[in-house]
Tab-separated table of C-alpha atoms in Angstrom:
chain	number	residue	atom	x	y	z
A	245	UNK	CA	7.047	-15.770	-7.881
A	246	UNK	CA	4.400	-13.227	-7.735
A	247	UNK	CA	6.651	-10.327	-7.560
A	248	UNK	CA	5.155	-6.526	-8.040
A	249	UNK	CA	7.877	-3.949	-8.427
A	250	UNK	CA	7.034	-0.545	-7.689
A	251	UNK	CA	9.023	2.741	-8.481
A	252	UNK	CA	10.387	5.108	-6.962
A	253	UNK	CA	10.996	4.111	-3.639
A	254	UNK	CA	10.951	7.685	-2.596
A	255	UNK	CA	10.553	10.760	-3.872
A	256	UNK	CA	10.546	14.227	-2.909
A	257	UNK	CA	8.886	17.441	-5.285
A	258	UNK	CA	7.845	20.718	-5.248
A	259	UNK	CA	4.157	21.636	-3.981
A	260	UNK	CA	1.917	22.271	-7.054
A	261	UNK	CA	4.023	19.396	-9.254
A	262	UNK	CA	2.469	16.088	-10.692
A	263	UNK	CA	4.395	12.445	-9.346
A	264	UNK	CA	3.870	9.548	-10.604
A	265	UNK	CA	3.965	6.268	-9.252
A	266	UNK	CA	4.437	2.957	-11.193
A	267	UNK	CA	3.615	-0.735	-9.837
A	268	UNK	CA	4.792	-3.498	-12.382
A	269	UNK	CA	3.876	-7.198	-12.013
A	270	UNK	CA	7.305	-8.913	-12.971
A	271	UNK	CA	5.906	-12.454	-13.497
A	272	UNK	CA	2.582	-12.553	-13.502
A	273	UNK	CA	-0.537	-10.883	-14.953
A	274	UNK	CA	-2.098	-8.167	-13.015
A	275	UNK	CA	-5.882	-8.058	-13.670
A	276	UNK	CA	-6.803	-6.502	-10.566
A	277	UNK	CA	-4.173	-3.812	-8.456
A	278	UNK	CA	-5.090	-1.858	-5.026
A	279	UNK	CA	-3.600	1.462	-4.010
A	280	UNK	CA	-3.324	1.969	-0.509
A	281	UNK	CA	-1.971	5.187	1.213
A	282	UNK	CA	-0.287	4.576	4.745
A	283	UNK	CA	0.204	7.596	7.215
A	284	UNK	CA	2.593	7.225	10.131
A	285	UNK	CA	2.100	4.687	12.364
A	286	UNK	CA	-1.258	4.000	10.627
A	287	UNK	CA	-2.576	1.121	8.575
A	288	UNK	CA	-3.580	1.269	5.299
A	289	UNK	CA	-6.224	3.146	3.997
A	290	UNK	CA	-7.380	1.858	0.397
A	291	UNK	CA	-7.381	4.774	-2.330
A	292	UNK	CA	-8.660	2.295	-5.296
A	293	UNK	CA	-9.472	-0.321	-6.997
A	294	UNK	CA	-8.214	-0.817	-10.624
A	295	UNK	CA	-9.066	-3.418	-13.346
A	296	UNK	CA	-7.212	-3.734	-16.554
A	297	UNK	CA	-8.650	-1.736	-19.252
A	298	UNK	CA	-11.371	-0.347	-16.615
A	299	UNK	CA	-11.531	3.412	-15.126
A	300	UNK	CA	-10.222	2.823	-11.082
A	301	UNK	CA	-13.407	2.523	-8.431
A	302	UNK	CA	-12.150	5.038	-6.033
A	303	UNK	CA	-13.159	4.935	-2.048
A	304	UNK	CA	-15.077	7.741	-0.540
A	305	UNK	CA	-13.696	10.836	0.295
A	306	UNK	CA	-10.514	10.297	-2.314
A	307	UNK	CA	-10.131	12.873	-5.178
A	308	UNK	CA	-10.379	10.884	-8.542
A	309	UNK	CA	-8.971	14.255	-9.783
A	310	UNK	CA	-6.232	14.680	-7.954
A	311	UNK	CA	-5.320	11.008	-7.803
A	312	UNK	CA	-5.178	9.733	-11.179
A	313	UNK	CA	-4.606	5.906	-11.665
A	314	UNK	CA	-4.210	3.960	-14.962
A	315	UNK	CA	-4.296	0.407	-15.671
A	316	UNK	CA	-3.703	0.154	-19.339
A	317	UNK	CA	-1.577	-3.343	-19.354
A	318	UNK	CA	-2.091	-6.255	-17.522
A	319	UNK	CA	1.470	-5.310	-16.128
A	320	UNK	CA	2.038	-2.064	-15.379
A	321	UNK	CA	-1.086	0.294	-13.225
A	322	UNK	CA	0.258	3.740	-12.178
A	323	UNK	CA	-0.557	6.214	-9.809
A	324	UNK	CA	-0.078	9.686	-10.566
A	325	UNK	CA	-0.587	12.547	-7.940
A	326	UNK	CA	-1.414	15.852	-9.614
A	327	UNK	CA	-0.565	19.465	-8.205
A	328	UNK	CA	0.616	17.922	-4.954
A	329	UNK	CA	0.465	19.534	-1.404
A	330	UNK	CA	2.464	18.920	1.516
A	331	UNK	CA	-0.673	17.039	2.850
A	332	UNK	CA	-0.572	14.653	0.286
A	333	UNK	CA	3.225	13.312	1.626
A	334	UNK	CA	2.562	9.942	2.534
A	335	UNK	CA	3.414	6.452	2.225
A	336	UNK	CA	1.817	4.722	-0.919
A	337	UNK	CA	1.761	0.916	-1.237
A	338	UNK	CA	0.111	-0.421	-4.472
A	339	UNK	CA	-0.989	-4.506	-4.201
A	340	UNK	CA	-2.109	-6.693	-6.946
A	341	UNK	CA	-4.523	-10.219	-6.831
A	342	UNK	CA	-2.531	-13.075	-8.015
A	343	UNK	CA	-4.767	-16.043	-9.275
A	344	UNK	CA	-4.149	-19.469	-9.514
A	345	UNK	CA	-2.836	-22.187	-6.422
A	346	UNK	CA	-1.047	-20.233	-4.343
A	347	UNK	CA	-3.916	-16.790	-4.486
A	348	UNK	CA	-3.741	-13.918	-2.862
A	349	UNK	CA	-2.351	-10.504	-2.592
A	350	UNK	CA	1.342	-9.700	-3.168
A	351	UNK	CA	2.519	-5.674	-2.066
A	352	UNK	CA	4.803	-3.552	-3.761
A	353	UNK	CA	7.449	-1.793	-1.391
A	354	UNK	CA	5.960	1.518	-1.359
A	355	UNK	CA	6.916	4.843	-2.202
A	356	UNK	CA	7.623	7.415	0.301
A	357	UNK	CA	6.265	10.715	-0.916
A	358	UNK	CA	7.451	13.978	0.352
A	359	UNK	CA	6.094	17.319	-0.993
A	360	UNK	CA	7.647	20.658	-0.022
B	124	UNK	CA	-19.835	-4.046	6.220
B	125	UNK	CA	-16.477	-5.810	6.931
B	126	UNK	CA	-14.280	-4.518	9.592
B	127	UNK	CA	-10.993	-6.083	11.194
B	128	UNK	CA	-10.057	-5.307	15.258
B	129	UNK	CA	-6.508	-6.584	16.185
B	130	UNK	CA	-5.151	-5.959	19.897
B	131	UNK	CA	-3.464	-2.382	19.703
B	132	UNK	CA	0.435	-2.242	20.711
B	133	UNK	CA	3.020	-1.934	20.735
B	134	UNK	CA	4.068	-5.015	22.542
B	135	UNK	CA	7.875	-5.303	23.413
B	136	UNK	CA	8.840	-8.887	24.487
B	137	UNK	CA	12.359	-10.246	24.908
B	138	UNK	CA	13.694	-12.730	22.565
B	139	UNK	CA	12.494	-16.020	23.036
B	140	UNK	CA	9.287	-14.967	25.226
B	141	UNK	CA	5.724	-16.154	23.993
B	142	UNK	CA	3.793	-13.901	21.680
B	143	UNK	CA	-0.126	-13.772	20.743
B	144	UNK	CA	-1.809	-10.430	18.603
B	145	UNK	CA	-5.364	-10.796	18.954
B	146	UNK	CA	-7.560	-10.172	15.913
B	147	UNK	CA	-11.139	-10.526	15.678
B	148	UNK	CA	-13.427	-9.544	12.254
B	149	UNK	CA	-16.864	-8.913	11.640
B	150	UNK	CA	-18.129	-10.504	8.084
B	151	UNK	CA	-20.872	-11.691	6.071
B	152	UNK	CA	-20.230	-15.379	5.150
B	153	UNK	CA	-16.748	-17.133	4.765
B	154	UNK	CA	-13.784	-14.539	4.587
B	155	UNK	CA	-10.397	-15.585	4.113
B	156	UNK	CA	-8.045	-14.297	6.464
B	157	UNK	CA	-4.676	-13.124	6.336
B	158	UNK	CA	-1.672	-12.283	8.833
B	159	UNK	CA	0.523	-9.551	6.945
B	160	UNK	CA	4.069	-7.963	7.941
B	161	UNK	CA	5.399	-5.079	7.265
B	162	UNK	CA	9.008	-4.134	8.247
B	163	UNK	CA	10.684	-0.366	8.330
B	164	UNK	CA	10.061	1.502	5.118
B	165	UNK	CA	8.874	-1.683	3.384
B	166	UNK	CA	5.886	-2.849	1.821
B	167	UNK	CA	3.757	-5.909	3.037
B	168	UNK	CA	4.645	-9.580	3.189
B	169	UNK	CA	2.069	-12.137	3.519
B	170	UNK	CA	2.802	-14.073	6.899
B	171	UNK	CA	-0.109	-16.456	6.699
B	172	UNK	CA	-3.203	-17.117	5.614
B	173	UNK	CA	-6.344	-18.840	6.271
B	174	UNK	CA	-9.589	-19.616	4.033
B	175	UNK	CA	-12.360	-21.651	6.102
B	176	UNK	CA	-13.224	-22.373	9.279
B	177	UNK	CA	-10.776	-24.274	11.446
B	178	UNK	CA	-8.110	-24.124	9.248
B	179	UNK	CA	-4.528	-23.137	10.263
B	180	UNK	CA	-2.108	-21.012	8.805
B	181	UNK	CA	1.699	-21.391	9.611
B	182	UNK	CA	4.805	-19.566	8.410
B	183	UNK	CA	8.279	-18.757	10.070
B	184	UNK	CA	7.223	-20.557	13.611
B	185	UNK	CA	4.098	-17.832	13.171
B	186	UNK	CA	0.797	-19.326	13.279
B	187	UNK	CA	-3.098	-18.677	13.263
B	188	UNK	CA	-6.648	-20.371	13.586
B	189	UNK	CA	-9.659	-19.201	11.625
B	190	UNK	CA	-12.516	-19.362	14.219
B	191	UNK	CA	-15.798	-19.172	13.045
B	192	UNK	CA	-17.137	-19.403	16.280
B	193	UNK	CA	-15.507	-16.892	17.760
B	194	UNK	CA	-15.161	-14.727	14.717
B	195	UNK	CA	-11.011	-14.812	15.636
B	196	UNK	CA	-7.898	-15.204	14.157
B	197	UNK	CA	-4.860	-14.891	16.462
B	198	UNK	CA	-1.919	-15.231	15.647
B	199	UNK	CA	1.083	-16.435	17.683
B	200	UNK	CA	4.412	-17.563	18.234
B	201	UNK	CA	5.664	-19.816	20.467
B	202	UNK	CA	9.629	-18.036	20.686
B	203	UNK	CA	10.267	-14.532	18.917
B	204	UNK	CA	13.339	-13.523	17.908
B	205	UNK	CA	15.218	-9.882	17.609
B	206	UNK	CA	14.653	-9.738	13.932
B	207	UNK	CA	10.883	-10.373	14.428
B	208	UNK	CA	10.142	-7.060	15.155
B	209	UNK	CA	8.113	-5.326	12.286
B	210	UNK	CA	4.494	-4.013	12.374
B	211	UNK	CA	1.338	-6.745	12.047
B	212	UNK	CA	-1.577	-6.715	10.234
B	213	UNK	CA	-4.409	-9.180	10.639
B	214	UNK	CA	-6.710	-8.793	7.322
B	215	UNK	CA	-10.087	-10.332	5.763
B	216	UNK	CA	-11.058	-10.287	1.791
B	217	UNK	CA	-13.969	-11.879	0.588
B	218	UNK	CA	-12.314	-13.733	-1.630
B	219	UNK	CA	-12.001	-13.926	-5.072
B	220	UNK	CA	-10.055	-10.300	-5.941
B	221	UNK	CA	-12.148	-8.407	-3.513
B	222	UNK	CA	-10.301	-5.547	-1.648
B	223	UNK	CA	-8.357	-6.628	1.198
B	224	UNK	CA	-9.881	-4.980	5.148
B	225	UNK	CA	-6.995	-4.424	7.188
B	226	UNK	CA	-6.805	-4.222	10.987
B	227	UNK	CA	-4.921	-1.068	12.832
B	228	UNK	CA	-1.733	-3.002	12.828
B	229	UNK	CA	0.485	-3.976	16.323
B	230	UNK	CA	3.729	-2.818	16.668
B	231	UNK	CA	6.308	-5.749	18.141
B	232	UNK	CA	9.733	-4.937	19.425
B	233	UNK	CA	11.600	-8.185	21.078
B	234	UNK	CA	14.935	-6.786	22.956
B	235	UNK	CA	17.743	-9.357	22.855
């Protein structure tokens, strides 16, 4: 149980084009969902916080702007990069609470994002 | 605030050799701790987790102590295998659905 898909896997676009990035929780509510962006051999670096129904509490230093996350259903949050840049290719992991017994944090499989 | 130090890598072992990452966390209160894996071009998998003191997570042969004294949460395995090898992250949260602090991550390679 306690399964969060997340699509694409990868994906590769133009400079100066929006992506967007979706993270679905397949059997389970999703109140609260994490985006995390991974550079090589790195570890995570946490881009936001959303809540259902709530604008996303970004971290400091990341462009609300330019990285545009919604959280309209208690299923689906997206992440949407707009007018990407080559230095925005990354890794991008999104992560969601799961209450109940068995609580914690279950990860997507990331996206690969390559902009050229 | 909250910060996570594991032992940097990579570590190579051969298959069936001992294996201990070191993580250590600095932390207001009672964190709960978590051991986290992440193979090739995959997302994370929860290993093992931890949520007071002296308690001991185990998964897969893998297993960790929460040490409050020591602020520590190691984690080790007494015989890795080949298709151990991934990337680890030892991780805190303060519980409830607070953001999750991760460590650098350790790279492990075991050669048959």
């Amino acid at each position: 149980g306690a399964v969060v898909s997340q699509h694409p896997s990868r994906v590769i676009c133009k400079s100066g084009t929006s992506v967007k990035i979706e993270c679905r929780s397949l059997d389970f509510q999703a109140t609260t969902m994490f985006w995390y962006r991974q550079f090589p051999k790195q570890s995570l670096m946490l881009m936001a916080t959303s809540n259902e129904g709530s604008k996303a509490t970004y971290e400091q230093g990341v462009e609300k702007d330019k990285f545009l996350i919604n959280h309209a259903s208690l299923t689906l949050s997206t992440l949407t990069v707009t007018s990407a840049h080559p230095e925005d290719s990354s890794f991008y992991i999104c992560s969601a609470w799961v209450g109940g017994l068995n609580y914690g944090y279950t990860f997507g499989s990331g996206t690969r994002l390559t902009v050229v | 605030g909250n910060s996570v130090t594991q032992m940097e890598g990579p570590v190579t072992l051969s298959e069936e050799a001992f294996l201990t990452i070191n993580c250590t966390y600095t932390a207001t209160g009672y964190p709960s701790l978590f051991w986290y894996v992440q193979y090739p071009g995959e997302g994370l998998q929860l290993l093992l987790k931890a949520t007071k003191a002296d308690d001991k997570g185990s998964n897969k042969g893998f297993e960790a102590t929460y040490r409050k004294e020591t602020t520590s949460f190691h984690l080790e395995k007494g015989s890795v295998q080949v298709s151990d090898s991934a990337v680890y992250f030892c991780a805190l949260s303060q519980g409830g659905s607070e953001k999750l602090v991760f460590g650098k991550g350790t790279k492990l390679t075991v050669n048959p």
